Coordinates of C-alpha atoms in Angstrom, one line a residue:
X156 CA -56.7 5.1 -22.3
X157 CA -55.7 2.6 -19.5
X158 CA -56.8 -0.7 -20.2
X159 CA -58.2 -0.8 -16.3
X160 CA -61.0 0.9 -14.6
X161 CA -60.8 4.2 -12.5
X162 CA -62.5 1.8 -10.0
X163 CA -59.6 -0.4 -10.3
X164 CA -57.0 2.2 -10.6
X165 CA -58.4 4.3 -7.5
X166 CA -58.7 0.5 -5.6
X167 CA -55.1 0.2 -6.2
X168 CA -53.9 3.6 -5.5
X169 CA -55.0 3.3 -2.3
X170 CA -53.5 -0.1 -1.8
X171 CA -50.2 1.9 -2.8
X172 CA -50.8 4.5 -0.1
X173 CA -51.2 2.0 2.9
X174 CA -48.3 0.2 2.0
X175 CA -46.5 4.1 1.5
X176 CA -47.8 4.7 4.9
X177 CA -46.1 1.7 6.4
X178 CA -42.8 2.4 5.1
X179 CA -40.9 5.4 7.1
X180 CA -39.6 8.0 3.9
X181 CA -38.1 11.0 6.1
X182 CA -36.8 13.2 3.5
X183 CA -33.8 12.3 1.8
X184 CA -34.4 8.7 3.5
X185 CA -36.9 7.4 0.5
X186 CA -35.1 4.2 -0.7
X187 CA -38.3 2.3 0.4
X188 CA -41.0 4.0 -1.0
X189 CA -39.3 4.5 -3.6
X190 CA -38.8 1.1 -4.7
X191 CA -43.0 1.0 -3.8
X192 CA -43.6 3.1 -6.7
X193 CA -40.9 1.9 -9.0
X194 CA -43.0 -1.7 -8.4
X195 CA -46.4 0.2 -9.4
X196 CA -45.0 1.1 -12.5
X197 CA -43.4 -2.5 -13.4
X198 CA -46.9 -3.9 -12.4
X199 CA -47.9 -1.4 -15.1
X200 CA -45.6 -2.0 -17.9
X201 CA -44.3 2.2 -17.6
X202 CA -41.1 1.9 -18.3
X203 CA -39.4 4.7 -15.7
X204 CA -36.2 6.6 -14.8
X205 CA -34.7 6.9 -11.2
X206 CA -32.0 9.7 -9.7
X207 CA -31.5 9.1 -6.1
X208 CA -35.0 9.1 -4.6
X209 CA -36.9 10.5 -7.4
X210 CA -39.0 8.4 -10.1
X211 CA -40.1 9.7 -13.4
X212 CA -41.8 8.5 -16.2
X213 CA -43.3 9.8 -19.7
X214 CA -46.7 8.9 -21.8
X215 CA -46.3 5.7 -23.5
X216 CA -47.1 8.1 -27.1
X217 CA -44.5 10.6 -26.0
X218 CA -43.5 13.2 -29.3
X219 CA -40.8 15.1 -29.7
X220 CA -42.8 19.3 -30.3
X221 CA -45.5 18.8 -28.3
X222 CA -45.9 20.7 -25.2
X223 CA -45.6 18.9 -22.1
X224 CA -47.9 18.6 -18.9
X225 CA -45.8 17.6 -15.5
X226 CA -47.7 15.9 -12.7
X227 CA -45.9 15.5 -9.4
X228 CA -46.2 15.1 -5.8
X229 CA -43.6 13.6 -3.2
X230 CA -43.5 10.8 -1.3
X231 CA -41.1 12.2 1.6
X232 CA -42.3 13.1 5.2
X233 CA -42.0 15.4 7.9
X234 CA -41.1 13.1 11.6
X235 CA -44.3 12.3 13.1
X236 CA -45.9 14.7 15.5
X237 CA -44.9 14.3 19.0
X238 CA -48.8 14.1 20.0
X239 CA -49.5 11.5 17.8
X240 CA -51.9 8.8 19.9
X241 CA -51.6 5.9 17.0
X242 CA -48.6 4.6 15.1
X243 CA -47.5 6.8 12.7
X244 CA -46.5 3.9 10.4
X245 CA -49.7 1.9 10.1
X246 CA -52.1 2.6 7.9
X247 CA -55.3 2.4 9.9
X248 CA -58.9 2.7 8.1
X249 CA -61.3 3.8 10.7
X250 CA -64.8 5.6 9.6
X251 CA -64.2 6.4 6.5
X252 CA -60.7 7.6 7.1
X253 CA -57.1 6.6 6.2
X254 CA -54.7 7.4 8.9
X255 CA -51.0 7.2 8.9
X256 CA -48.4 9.4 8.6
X257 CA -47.9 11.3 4.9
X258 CA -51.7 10.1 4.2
X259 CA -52.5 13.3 3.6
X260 CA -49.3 15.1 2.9
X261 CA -49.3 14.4 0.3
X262 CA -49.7 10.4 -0.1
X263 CA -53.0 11.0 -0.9
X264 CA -52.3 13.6 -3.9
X265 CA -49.2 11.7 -5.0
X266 CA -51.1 7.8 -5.6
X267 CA -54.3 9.8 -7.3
X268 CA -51.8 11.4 -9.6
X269 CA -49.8 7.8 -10.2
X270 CA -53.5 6.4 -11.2
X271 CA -54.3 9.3 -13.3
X272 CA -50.8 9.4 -15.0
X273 CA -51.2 5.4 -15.5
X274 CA -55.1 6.2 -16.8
X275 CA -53.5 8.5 -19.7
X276 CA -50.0 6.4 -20.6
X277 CA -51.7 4.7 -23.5
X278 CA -53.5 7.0 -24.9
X279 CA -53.0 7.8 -28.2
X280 CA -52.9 11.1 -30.2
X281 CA -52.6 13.7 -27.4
X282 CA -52.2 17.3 -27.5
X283 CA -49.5 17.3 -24.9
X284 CA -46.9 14.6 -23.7
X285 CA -47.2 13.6 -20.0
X286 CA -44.8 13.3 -17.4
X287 CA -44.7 12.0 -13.9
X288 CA -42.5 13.2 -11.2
X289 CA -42.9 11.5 -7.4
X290 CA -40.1 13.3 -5.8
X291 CA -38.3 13.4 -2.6
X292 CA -36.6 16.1 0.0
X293 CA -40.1 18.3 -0.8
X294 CA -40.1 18.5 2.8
X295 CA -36.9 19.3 3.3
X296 CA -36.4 21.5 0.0
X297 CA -33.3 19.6 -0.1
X298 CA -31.2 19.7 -3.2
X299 CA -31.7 15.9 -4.7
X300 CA -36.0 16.5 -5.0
X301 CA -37.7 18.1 -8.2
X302 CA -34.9 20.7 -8.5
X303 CA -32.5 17.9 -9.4
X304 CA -34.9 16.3 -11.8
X305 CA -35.8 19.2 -14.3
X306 CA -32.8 19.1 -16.2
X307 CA -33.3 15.3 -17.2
X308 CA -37.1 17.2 -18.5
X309 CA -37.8 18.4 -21.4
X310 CA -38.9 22.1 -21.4
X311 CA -42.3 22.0 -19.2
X312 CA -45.3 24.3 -20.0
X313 CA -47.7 23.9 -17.4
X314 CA -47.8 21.7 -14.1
X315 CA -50.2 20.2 -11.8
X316 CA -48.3 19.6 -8.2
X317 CA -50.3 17.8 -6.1
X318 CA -51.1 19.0 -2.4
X319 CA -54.1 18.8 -0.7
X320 CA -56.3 21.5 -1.5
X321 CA -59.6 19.7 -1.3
X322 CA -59.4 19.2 -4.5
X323 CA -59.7 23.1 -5.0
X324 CA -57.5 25.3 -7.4
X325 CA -54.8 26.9 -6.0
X326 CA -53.5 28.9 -8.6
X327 CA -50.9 31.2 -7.2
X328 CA -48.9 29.9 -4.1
X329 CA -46.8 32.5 -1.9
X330 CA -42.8 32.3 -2.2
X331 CA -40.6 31.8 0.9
X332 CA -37.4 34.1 2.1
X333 CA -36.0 32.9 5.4
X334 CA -34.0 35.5 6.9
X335 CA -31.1 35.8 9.5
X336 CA -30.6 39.2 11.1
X337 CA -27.8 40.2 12.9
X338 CA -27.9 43.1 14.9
X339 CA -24.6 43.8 16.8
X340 CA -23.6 46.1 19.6
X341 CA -21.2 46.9 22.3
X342 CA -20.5 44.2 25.1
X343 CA -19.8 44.3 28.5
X344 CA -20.6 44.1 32.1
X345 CA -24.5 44.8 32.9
X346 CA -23.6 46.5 36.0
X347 CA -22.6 49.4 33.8
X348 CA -23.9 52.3 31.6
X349 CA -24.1 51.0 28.1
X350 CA -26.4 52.5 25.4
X351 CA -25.5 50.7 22.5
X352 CA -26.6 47.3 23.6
X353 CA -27.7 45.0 20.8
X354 CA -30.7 43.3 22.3
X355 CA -32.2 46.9 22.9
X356 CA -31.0 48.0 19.4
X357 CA -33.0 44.6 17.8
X358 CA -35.9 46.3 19.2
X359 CA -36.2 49.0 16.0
X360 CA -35.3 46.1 13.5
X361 CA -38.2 43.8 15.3
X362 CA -40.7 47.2 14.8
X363 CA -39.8 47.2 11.6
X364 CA -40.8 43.9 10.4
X365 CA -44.0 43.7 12.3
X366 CA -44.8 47.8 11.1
X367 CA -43.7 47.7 7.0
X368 CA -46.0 46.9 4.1
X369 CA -45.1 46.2 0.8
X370 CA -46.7 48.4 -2.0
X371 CA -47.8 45.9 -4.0
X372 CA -50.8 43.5 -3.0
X373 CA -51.7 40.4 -5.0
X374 CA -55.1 40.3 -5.8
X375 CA -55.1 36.1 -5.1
X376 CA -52.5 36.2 -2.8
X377 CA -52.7 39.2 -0.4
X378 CA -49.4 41.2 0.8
X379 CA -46.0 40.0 1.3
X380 CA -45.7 38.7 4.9
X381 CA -43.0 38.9 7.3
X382 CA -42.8 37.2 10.7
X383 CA -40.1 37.2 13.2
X384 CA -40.1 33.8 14.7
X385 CA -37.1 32.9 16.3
X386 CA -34.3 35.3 18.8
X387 CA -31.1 35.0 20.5
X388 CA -28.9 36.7 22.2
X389 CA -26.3 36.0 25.3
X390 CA -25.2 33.7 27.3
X391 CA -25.0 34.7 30.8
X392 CA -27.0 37.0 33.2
X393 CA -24.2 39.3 33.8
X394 CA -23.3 40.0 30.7
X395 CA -23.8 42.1 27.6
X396 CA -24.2 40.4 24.7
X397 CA -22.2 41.5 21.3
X398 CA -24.8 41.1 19.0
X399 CA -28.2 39.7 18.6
X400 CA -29.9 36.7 16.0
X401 CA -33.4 37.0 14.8
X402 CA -34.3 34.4 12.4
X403 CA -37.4 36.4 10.5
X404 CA -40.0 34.3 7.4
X405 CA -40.7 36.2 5.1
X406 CA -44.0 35.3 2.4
X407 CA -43.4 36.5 -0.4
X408 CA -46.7 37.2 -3.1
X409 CA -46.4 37.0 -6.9
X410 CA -45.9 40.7 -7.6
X411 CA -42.1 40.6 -6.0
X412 CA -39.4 38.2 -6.7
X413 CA -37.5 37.5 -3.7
X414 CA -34.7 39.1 -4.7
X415 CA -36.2 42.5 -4.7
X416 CA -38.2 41.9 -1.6
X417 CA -34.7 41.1 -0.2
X418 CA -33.1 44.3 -1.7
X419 CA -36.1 46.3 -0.1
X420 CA -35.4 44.6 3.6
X421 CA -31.7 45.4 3.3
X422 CA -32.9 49.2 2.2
X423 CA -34.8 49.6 5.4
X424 CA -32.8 47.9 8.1
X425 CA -29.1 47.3 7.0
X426 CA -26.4 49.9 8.4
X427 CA -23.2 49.4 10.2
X428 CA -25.0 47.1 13.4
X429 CA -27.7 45.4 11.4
X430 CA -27.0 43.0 8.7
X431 CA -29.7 40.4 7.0
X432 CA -28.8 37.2 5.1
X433 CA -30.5 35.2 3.3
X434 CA -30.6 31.4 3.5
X435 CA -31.6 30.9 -0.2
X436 CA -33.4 33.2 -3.2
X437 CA -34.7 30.6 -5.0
X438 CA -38.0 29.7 -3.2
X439 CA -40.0 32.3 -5.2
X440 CA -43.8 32.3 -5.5
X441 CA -45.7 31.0 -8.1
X442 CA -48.9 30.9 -10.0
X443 CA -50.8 29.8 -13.3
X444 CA -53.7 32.5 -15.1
X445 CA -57.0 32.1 -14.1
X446 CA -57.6 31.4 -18.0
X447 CA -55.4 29.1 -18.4
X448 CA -57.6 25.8 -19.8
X449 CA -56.4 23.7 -16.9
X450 CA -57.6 26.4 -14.7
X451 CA -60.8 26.7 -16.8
X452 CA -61.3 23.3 -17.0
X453 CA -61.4 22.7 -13.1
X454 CA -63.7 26.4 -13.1
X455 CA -66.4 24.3 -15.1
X456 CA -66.1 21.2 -13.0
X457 CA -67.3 23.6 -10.2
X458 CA -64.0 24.1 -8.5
X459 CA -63.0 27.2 -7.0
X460 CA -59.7 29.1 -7.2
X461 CA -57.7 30.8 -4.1
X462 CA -54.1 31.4 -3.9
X463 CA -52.4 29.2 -1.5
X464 CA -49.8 30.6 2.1
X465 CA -47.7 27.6 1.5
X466 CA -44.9 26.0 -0.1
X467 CA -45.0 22.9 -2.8
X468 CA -41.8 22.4 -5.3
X469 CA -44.1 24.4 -7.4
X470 CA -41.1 26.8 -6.0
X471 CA -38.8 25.4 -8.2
X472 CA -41.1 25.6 -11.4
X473 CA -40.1 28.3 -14.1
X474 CA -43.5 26.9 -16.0
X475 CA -47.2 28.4 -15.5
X476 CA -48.2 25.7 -12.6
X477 CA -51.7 24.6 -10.2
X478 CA -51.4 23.4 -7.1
X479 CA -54.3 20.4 -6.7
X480 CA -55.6 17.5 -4.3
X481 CA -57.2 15.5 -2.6
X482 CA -56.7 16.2 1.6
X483 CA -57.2 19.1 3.7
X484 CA -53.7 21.4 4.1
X485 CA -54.4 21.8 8.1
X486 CA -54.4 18.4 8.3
X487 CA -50.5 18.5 7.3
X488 CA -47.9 17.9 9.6
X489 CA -50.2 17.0 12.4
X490 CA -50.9 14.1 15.2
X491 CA -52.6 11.5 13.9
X492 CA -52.8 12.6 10.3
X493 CA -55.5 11.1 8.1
X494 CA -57.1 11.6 4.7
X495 CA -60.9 10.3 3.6
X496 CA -61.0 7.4 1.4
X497 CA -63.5 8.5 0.0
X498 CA -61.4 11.8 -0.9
X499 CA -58.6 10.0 -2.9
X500 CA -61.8 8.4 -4.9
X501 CA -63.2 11.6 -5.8
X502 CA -59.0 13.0 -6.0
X503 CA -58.9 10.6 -8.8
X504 CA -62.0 11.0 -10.9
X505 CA -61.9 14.9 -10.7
X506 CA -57.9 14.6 -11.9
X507 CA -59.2 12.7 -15.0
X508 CA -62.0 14.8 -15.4
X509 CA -59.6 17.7 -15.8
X510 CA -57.7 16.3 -17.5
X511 CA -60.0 14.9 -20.0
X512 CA -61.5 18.5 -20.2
X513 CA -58.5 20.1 -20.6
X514 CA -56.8 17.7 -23.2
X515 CA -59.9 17.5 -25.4
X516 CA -59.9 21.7 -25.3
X517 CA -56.5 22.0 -26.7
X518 CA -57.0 18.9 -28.9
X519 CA -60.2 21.0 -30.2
X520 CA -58.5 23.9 -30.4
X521 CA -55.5 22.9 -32.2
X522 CA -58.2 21.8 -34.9
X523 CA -59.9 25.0 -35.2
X524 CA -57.0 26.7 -35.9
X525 CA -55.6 24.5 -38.6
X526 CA -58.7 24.4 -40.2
X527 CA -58.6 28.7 -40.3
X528 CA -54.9 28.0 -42.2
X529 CA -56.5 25.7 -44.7

C-alpha cells in the first residue's frame, strides 16, 4: 500500500482540486490541467502515459492474465454558468465548501480516485491490475476522451467512473440518442390554400414522441425517454416553409441498444415527408449486476444502488462498469458550483474501503477455489 496516509493523500487531493479549479480545462482545451496531474504523478514516482489530453497510468505490480479494474473520471468542463456570482476559476473554501468551477463535476470524483489509485500503486500481490484514466472531451463526448484511450488498454473487466453520486451506487446509467427530424412539405405563399404544410404536418410526429412507450421497462432504470427539445421552421411571416427541424433526446434504458430504439422510431414516423437522423449510435446505456463484488462490496458499506438519467464515458465502456462519487449531480453544470470538503474526505476513504473489500473478496475467492482443485 501507499507509503502515505489517507489523511495525507485526501490533504493533497484536494490541494490538486483547487489548483484544477484555477486552471480553465474547457473540453478539448486541457493542456493545463493536464500537466497538473501529470506533476501529481511525478511527485509520486507513477510512471504515466499521455495521448492529447488524456493521462493513464497502471499499478506499480501490473501482471500480464490478471483481470483488470479501470478508474476514471475527467478533468474537462462545461463554460461557466452565465449566473455565476463568484469567479468561476478560484477555488474558494467557504463553510465547509469548495467552490469553483468543475469542483463538483467531477473534480471532486476525479482527485479522490487519483489518491485512491496512488493508495493501491504499490501494493503487492493483487487480484486484479489497476488502471487510471483522467480523461478529457467527457463533456463534450468529443472523439480524443476515453474513446481514444481504450485501445492503448488492455481488455478491461469492470470500471469505476467517477461522477458524483453522493457516493451512492449507480449501477446502470441511461444511454443517449440525439435525433434530428425532418418533416418536409409544400411551400408557398400563406395567403393561399395549402394542406400539406410542414409545420402542421410536424404536429403528428411531435404527438408521437410525447404519446409512444417502449415495451420494455428497466427495472433500475425506468422506460426509454424521448423529449422534443428544440424546433424550426421558416424564415419569414409570409411564407410557407418547405420543411420543418425538430431536434428530439432520446434516453435510452438498458433493455434496448440504440440501434434498435432507433430502428423502432424510424418504424413509427418515417415515410416520404418525415425523415430522422441520428447524430451518433454509440452513446448506449450501461450498467454493472447488482452482484457483482464491487457492487456488493459498496451494498455492505451501506451504500445504496439506483440507476442513474445521465451520461458519463461509462458510454463508451464494453466492460460491466459503476458509476461512483463524491458531489451531488444537480449541483453539475450550475452557478456557483461547489463540492463539501468534507465530501472528497469521505469520497476517498469509502473508494478505499471498496476497494479493499472488493480486492480482498476476489483475493479470497481465488483461494477457495484453488484449494477445491487441490
Amino acid at each position: 500500500m501507499s507509503l502515505k496516509t489517507i489523511h495525507t493523500l485526501t490533504e493533497e487531493a484536494i490541494s490538486l482540486l483547487k489548483s484544477l479549479i484555477a486552471t480553465p480545462s474547457f473540453s478539448s482545451e486541457e493542456e493545463n490541467t493536464a500537466k497538473l496531474i501529470e506533476a501529481w504523478f511525478n511527485n509520486n514516482s507513477i510512471p504515466f502515459k499521455r495521448e492529447n489530453n488524456n493521462i493513464w497510468a497502471y499499478n506499480k505490480h501490473f501482471a500480464e492474465g490478471k483481470p483488470t479494474l479501470l478508474l476514471n473520471s475527467h478533468h474537462d468542463t462545461v463554460k461557466p454558468n452565465q449566473a455565476y456570482t463568484l469567479n468561476p476559476f478560484e477555488a474558494i473554501e467557504q463553510d465547509g465548501k469548495l467552490f469553483g468551477l468543475g469542483s463538483n463535476d467531477a473534480g471532486g470524483c476525479l482527485v479522490s480516485l487519483i489518491a485512491t489509485f496512488t493508495y493501491f500503486y504499490e501494493a503487492e500481490n493483487l487480484p486484479y491490475n489497476i488502471v487510471m484514466v483522467a480523461s478529457a472531451e467527457e463533456e463534450s463526448s468529443g472523439s480524443n476522451g476515453l474513446n481514444s484511450v481504450l485501445k492503448h488498454l488492455p481488455e478491461l473487466d469492470c470500471a469505476i467512473v467517477g461522477e458524483p453520486t453522493e457516493m451512492q451506487l449507480a449501477i446502470a446509467e441511461k444511454g443517449l440518442l440525439v435525433l434530428d427530424v425532418t418533416i418536409t412539405g409544400t411551400p408557398g405563399h400563406a395567403a393561399h390554400p395549402n394542406d400539406d404544410m410542414a409545420i402542421y404536418n410536424t404536429l403528428n410526429v411531435i404527438e408521437w414522441f410525447r404519446d409512444y412507450s417502449f415495451e420494455k421497462i428497466s427495472d433500475v432504470l425506468g422506460p426509454v425517454k424521448m423529449t422534443v427539445t428544440q424546433i424550426n421552421a421558416g424564415k419569414q411571416h409570409n411564407v410557407v416553409p418547405a420543411e420543418c427541424n425538430l431536434v428530439v433526446d432520446v434516453r435510452v434504458n438498458d433493455c434496448y441498444t440504440n440501434l434498435e430504439v432507433l430502428e423502432t422510431i424510424k418504424s413509427g414516423i418515417e415515410n416520404g415527408k418525415v425523415t430522422v437522423k441520428p447524430r451518433s449510435l454509440h452513446l448506449n446505456s450501461s450498467s454493472i449486476v447488482k452482484e457483482h463484488a464491487i457492487v456488493q462490496a459498496g451494498i455492505a458499506l451501506g451504500r445504496t444502488t439506483y440507476g442513474s438519467p445521465t451520461l458519463s464515458d461509462q458510454s463508451v465502456l464494453s466492460c460491466q462498469s459503476l458509476k461512483l462519487g463524491p458531489g451531488l449531480s444537480l449541483r453539475s453544470h450550475s452557478a456557483d458550483e461547489f463540492i463539501y470538503i468534507n465530501e472528497i474526505k469521505e469520497g476517498v476513504e469509502l473508494y478505499i474501503k471498496i476497494l479493499s473489500q472488493f480486492l480482498n473478496y476476489t483475493t479470497k475467492t481465488a483461494d477457495e477455489a484453488t484449494l477445491k482443485q487441490q
